[in-house]
CSV table of C-alpha atoms in Angstrom, one decimal:
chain,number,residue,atom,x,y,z
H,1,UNK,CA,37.7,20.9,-60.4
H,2,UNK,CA,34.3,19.7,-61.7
H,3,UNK,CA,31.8,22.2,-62.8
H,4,UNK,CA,28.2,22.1,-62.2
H,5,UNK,CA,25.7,22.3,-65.1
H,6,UNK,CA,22.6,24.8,-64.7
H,7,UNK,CA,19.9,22.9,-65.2
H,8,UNK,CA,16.7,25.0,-67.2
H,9,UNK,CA,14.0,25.9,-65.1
H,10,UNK,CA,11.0,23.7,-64.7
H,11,UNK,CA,8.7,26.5,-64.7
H,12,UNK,CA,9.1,28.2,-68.3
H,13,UNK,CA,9.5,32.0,-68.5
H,14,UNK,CA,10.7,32.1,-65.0
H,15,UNK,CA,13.5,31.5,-62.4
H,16,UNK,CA,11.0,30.5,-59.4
H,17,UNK,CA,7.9,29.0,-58.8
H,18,UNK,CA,6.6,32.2,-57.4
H,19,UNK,CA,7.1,33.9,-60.2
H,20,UNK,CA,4.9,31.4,-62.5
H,21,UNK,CA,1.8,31.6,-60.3
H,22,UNK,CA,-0.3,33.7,-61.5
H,23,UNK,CA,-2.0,36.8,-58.9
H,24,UNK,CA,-5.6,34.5,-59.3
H,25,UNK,CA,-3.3,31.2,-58.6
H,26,UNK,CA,-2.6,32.5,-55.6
H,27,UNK,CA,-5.5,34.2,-54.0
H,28,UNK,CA,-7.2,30.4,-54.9
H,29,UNK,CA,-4.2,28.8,-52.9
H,30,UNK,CA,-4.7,31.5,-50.0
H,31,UNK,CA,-8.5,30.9,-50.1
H,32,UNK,CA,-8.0,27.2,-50.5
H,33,UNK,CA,-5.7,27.4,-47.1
H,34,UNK,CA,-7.5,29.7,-45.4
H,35,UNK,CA,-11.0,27.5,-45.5
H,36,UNK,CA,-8.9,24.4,-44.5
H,37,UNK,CA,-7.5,26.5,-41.5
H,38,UNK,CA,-10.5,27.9,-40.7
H,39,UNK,CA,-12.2,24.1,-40.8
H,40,UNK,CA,-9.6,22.9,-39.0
H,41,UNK,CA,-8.4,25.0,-36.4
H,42,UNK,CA,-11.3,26.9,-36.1
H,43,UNK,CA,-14.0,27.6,-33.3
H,44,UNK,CA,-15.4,24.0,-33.6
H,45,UNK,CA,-14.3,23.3,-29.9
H,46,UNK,CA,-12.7,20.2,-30.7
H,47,UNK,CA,-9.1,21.7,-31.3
H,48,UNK,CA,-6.7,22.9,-28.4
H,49,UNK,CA,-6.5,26.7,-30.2
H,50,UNK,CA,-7.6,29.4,-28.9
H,51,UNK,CA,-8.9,31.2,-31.6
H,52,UNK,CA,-9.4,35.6,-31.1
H,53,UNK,CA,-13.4,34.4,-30.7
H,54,UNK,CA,-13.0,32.0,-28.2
H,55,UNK,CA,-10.3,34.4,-26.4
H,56,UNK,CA,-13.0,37.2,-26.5
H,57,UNK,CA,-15.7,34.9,-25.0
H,58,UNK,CA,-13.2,33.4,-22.5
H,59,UNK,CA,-12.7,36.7,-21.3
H,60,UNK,CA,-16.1,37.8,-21.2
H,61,UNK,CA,-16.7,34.8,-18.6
H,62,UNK,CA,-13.7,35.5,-16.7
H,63,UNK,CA,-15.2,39.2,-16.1
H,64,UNK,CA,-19.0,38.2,-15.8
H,65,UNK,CA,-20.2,40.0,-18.8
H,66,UNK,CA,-21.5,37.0,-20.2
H,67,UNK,CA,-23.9,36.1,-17.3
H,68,UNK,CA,-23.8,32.5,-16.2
H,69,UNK,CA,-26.7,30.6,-17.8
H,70,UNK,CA,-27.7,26.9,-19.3
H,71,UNK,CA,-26.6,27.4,-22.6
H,72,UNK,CA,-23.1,28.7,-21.9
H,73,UNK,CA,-22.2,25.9,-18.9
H,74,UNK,CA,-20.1,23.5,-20.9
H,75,UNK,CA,-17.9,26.5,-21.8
H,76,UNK,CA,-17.4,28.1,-18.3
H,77,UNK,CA,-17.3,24.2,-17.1
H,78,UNK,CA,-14.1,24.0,-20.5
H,79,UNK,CA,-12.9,27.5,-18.9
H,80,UNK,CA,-12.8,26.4,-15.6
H,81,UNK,CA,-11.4,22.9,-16.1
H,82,UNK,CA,-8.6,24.8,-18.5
H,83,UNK,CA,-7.4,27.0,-15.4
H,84,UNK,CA,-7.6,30.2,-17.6
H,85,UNK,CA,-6.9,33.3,-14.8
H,86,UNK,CA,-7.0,36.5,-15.4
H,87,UNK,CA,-4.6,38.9,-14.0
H,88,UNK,CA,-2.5,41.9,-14.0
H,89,UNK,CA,-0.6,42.7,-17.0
H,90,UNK,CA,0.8,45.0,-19.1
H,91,UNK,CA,0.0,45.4,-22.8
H,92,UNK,CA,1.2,48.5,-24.6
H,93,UNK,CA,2.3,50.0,-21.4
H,94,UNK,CA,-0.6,50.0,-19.8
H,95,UNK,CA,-2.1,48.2,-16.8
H,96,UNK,CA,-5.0,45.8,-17.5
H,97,UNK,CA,-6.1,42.1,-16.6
H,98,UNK,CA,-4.7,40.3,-19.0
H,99,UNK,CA,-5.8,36.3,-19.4
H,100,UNK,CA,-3.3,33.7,-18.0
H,101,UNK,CA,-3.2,30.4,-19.8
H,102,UNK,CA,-1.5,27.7,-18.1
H,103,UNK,CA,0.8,25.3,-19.7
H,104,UNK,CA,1.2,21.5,-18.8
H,105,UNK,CA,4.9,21.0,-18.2
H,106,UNK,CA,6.7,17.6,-17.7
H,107,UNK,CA,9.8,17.1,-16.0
H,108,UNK,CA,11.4,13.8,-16.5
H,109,UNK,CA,14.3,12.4,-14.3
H,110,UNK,CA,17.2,10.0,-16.2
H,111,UNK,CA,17.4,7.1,-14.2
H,112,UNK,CA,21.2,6.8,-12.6
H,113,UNK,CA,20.7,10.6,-11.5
């Protein structure tokens, strides 16, 4: 039977990479990450997300506490066009409106079928 060799550890002083990062190393990765996530997928309106601030403001449309004005049309127009609904739910047992968001579903047919 053959055996297999340890090999030493690439990160000196430790078994894992986590353990070589210092607590400063990571709070710059986490910072570092959460910048580019923010930039990214963030409340730029030119990602698919719906981010908890775009939710909140989605809602406030959908119940008319954001009254209906010029500089919030393109968003009630992106609201609308999205087919956001709201309706009853349950969250944490209780009865509320809760926002519907539809998905886009494909079904495909294999030809011979």
């Amino acid at each position: 039977m053959m055996s297999i060799e340890k090999l030493p550890s690439p990160y000196p002083g430790s078994e894992s990479p986590r353990d070589a990062i210092s607590q400063e190393g990571r709070q710059l990765m986490y910072e570092t990450f959460q910048n580019w996530a923010l930039k990214t997928y963030g409340d730029s309106g030119k990602t698919k997300t719906v981010t908890r601030r775009k939710y909140e403001r989605v809602m406030r449309i959908l119940t008319g506490e954001e009254e209906p004005s010029t500089e919030n049309s393109k968003f009630r127009f992106w609201v609308k066009a999205k087919g956001f609904k709201l309706g009853p739910g349950s969250i944490d047992g209780r009865i509320q409106n809760v926002l519907y968001v539809p998905v886009k579903s494909q079904v495909g047919y294999l030809a011979g079928n």
